[in-house]
Amino acid sequence: MALSGLALCVLSPFFLGISIAIKLDSKGPVIFRQKRVGIHKTHFEIFKFRTMYADTPKDMPTHLLQNPDAMVTKTGAFLRKYSLDELPQLLNILRGDMSIVGPRPALWNQYDLVSERDKYGANDVLPGLTGWAQINGRDELEIPVKAKLDGEYVKNMDCGWIYDAY
């Protein structure tokens, strides 16, 4: 938690610059809030920089939207490319909702992913800003593969970093 607090202080000028860019690019709030699944399948509100137009459906995974590229703002495309939209999650880490490393938190209505993660105990740890599944394919992974990789992280999390998983 202390590391996230320090990172928030150090990165505050970048937060300001990103906030200005978002406001100049499109109408709506700078921060996007969404209900996600946390440890033991409790729900929490995740914070992200808004990368899509304000009228985009809020509780739908991007890959399920019709023509999702048309809904991403110009600034949003840049933020997503470099994962800068995730930086506000340092607040979630500071609040204790997330850790730096762990399974990425699923949307509250991604029942298939949550159910698959139950098989591997991946719902019983804090979700993370980044995780083993993100390093190994991110959103391109099928749900069973993503859940299995999240489970490998959980299985190996007490053994140092996970390089030995393969």
One Martini backbone bead per residue (centre of mass of N, CA, C, O) as a GRO file, in nm:
protein
  166
    1MET     BB    1   0.056   0.064  -0.020
    2ALA     BB    2   0.296   0.258  -0.005
    3LEU     BB    3   0.375   0.234  -0.303
    4SER     BB    4   0.112   0.359  -0.415
    5GLY     BB    5   0.139   0.633  -0.274
    6LEU     BB    6   0.406   0.710  -0.406
    7ALA     BB    7   0.312   0.682  -0.700
    8LEU     BB    8   0.093   0.899  -0.686
    9CYS     BB    9   0.286   1.133  -0.632
   10VAL     BB   10   0.482   1.098  -0.874
   11LEU     BB   11   0.229   1.077  -1.097
   12SER     BB   12   0.053   1.341  -1.079
   13PRO     BB   13   0.140   1.490  -1.341
   14PHE     BB   14   0.025   1.268  -1.529
   15PHE     BB   15  -0.265   1.281  -1.433
   16LEU     BB   16  -0.312   1.569  -1.525
   17GLY     BB   17  -0.246   1.532  -1.827
   18ILE     BB   18  -0.455   1.311  -1.880
   19SER     BB   19  -0.704   1.468  -1.788
   20ILE     BB   20  -0.685   1.690  -2.000
   21ALA     BB   21  -0.695   1.508  -2.252
   22ILE     BB   22  -0.973   1.388  -2.197
   23LYS     BB   23  -1.134   1.659  -2.188
   24LEU     BB   24  -1.049   1.751  -2.483
   25ASP     BB   25  -1.168   1.490  -2.637
   26SER     BB   26  -1.419   1.453  -2.422
   27LYS     BB   27  -1.703   1.399  -2.274
   28GLY     BB   28  -1.680   1.365  -1.931
   29PRO     BB   29  -1.530   1.181  -1.724
   30VAL     BB   30  -1.212   1.082  -1.626
   31ILE     BB   31  -1.333   0.870  -1.440
   32PHE     BB   32  -1.380   0.525  -1.430
   33ARG     BB   33  -1.647   0.324  -1.303
   34GLN     BB   34  -1.652  -0.022  -1.175
   35LYS     BB   35  -1.779  -0.329  -1.119
   36ARG     BB   36  -1.600  -0.575  -0.929
   37VAL     BB   37  -1.411  -0.860  -0.852
   38GLY     BB   38  -1.296  -0.976  -0.556
   39ILE     BB   39  -1.225  -1.104  -0.285
   40HIS     BB   40  -1.441  -1.360  -0.240
   41LYS     BB   41  -1.654  -1.219  -0.443
   42THR     BB   42  -1.642  -0.937  -0.397
   43HIS     BB   43  -1.729  -0.602  -0.432
   44PHE     BB   44  -1.593  -0.330  -0.634
   45GLU     BB   45  -1.454  -0.016  -0.723
   46ILE     BB   46  -1.310   0.072  -1.013
   47PHE     BB   47  -1.031   0.257  -1.146
   48LYS     BB   48  -1.022   0.463  -1.446
   49PHE     BB   49  -0.945   0.583  -1.729
   50ARG     BB   50  -1.117   0.721  -1.972
   51THR     BB   51  -1.155   0.566  -2.318
   52MET     BB   52  -1.454   0.623  -2.362
   53TYR     BB   53  -1.742   0.709  -2.426
   54ALA     BB   54  -1.991   0.795  -2.201
   55ASP     BB   55  -2.226   0.612  -2.372
   56THR     BB   56  -2.103   0.354  -2.306
   57PRO     BB   57  -2.133   0.059  -2.202
   58LYS     BB   58  -2.037  -0.035  -1.873
   59ASP     BB   59  -2.107  -0.378  -1.836
   60MET     BB   60  -1.910  -0.444  -2.090
   61PRO     BB   61  -1.705  -0.603  -2.261
   62THR     BB   62  -1.532  -0.486  -2.519
   63HIS     BB   63  -1.542  -0.753  -2.706
   64LEU     BB   64  -1.882  -0.733  -2.704
   65LEU     BB   65  -1.889  -0.499  -2.870
   66GLN     BB   66  -1.999  -0.309  -3.119
   67ASN     BB   67  -1.752  -0.160  -3.245
   68PRO     BB   68  -1.521  -0.065  -3.026
   69ASP     BB   69  -1.333   0.138  -3.180
   70ALA     BB   70  -1.564   0.366  -3.202
   71MET     BB   71  -1.560   0.410  -2.868
   72VAL     BB   72  -1.275   0.506  -2.880
   73THR     BB   73  -1.072   0.737  -2.808
   74LYS     BB   74  -0.785   0.885  -2.885
   75THR     BB   75  -0.675   0.890  -2.600
   76GLY     BB   76  -0.764   0.600  -2.528
   77ALA     BB   77  -0.580   0.450  -2.725
   78PHE     BB   78  -0.320   0.539  -2.593
   79LEU     BB   79  -0.374   0.440  -2.304
   80ARG     BB   80  -0.412   0.140  -2.384
   81LYS     BB   81  -0.144   0.078  -2.526
   82TYR     BB   82   0.010   0.167  -2.229
   83SER     BB   83  -0.181   0.121  -1.969
   84LEU     BB   84  -0.272   0.412  -1.839
   85ASP     BB   85  -0.573   0.353  -1.748
   86GLU     BB   86  -0.471   0.191  -1.475
   87LEU     BB   87  -0.348   0.396  -1.264
   88PRO     BB   88  -0.597   0.448  -1.064
   89GLN     BB   89  -0.551   0.164  -0.915
   90LEU     BB   90  -0.375   0.275  -0.690
   91LEU     BB   91  -0.623   0.340  -0.515
   92ASN     BB   92  -0.712   0.044  -0.475
   93ILE     BB   93  -0.455  -0.036  -0.330
   94LEU     BB   94  -0.471   0.170  -0.099
   95ARG     BB   95  -0.764   0.051  -0.007
   96GLY     BB   96  -0.741  -0.287  -0.051
   97ASP     BB   97  -0.873  -0.412  -0.325
   98MET     BB   98  -0.571  -0.439  -0.425
   99SER     BB   99  -0.291  -0.537  -0.605
  100ILE     BB  100  -0.030  -0.547  -0.809
  101VAL     BB  101  -0.047  -0.865  -0.799
  102GLY     BB  102  -0.291  -1.048  -0.992
  103PRO     BB  103  -0.584  -1.109  -1.076
  104ARG     BB  104  -0.788  -0.976  -1.277
  105PRO     BB  105  -1.071  -0.810  -1.247
  106ALA     BB  106  -1.381  -0.891  -1.284
  107LEU     BB  107  -1.670  -0.856  -1.384
  108TRP     BB  108  -1.964  -0.899  -1.219
  109ASN     BB  109  -2.089  -1.046  -1.510
  110GLN     BB  110  -1.847  -1.274  -1.532
  111TYR     BB  111  -1.938  -1.578  -1.461
  112ASP     BB  112  -1.746  -1.760  -1.623
  113LEU     BB  113  -1.480  -1.659  -1.498
  114VAL     BB  114  -1.545  -1.694  -1.198
  115SER     BB  115  -1.605  -1.998  -1.215
  116GLU     BB  116  -1.328  -2.086  -1.329
  117ARG     BB  117  -1.157  -1.968  -1.088
  118ASP     BB  118  -1.265  -2.157  -0.865
  119LYS     BB  119  -1.093  -2.411  -0.954
  120TYR     BB  120  -0.808  -2.228  -0.861
  121GLY     BB  121  -0.846  -1.992  -0.634
  122ALA     BB  122  -0.861  -1.691  -0.777
  123ASN     BB  123  -1.091  -1.563  -0.570
  124ASP     BB  124  -0.884  -1.581  -0.292
  125VAL     BB  125  -0.750  -1.318  -0.403
  126LEU     BB  126  -0.617  -1.044  -0.482
  127PRO     BB  127  -0.642  -0.838  -0.711
  128GLY     BB  128  -0.468  -0.697  -1.000
  129LEU     BB  129  -0.299  -0.484  -1.204
  130THR     BB  130  -0.134  -0.743  -1.251
  131GLY     BB  131  -0.065  -1.060  -1.433
  132TRP     BB  132  -0.008  -1.366  -1.564
  133ALA     BB  133  -0.221  -1.340  -1.794
  134GLN     BB  134  -0.115  -1.067  -1.905
  135ILE     BB  135   0.171  -1.167  -1.981
  136ASN     BB  136   0.017  -1.425  -2.157
  137GLY     BB  137  -0.227  -1.231  -2.341
  138ARG     BB  138  -0.464  -1.123  -2.203
  139ASP     BB  139  -0.758  -1.074  -2.393
  140GLU     BB  140  -0.686  -1.317  -2.598
  141LEU     BB  141  -0.782  -1.508  -2.393
  142GLU     BB  142  -0.934  -1.764  -2.291
  143ILE     BB  143  -1.099  -1.832  -2.011
  144PRO     BB  144  -0.962  -2.105  -1.930
  145VAL     BB  145  -0.672  -1.995  -1.959
  146LYS     BB  146  -0.687  -1.755  -1.770
  147ALA     BB  147  -0.769  -1.917  -1.515
  148LYS     BB  148  -0.522  -2.102  -1.511
  149LEU     BB  149  -0.312  -1.876  -1.480
  150ASP     BB  150  -0.427  -1.768  -1.217
  151GLY     BB  151  -0.380  -2.037  -1.067
  152GLU     BB  152  -0.072  -2.041  -1.098
  153TYR     BB  153  -0.024  -1.795  -0.933
  154VAL     BB  154  -0.149  -1.894  -0.668
  155LYS     BB  155   0.034  -2.147  -0.638
  156ASN     BB  156   0.316  -1.947  -0.667
  157MET     BB  157   0.307  -1.688  -0.470
  158ASP     BB  158   0.505  -1.819  -0.232
  159CYS     BB  159   0.762  -1.874  -0.457
  160GLY     BB  160   0.779  -1.630  -0.582
  161TRP     BB  161   0.821  -1.596  -0.880
  162ILE     BB  162   0.667  -1.759  -1.181
  163TYR     BB  163   0.887  -1.881  -1.380
  164ASP     BB  164   0.848  -2.198  -1.285
  165ALA     BB  165   0.566  -2.279  -1.427
  166TYR     BB  166   0.731  -2.387  -1.708
   0.00000   0.00000   0.00000
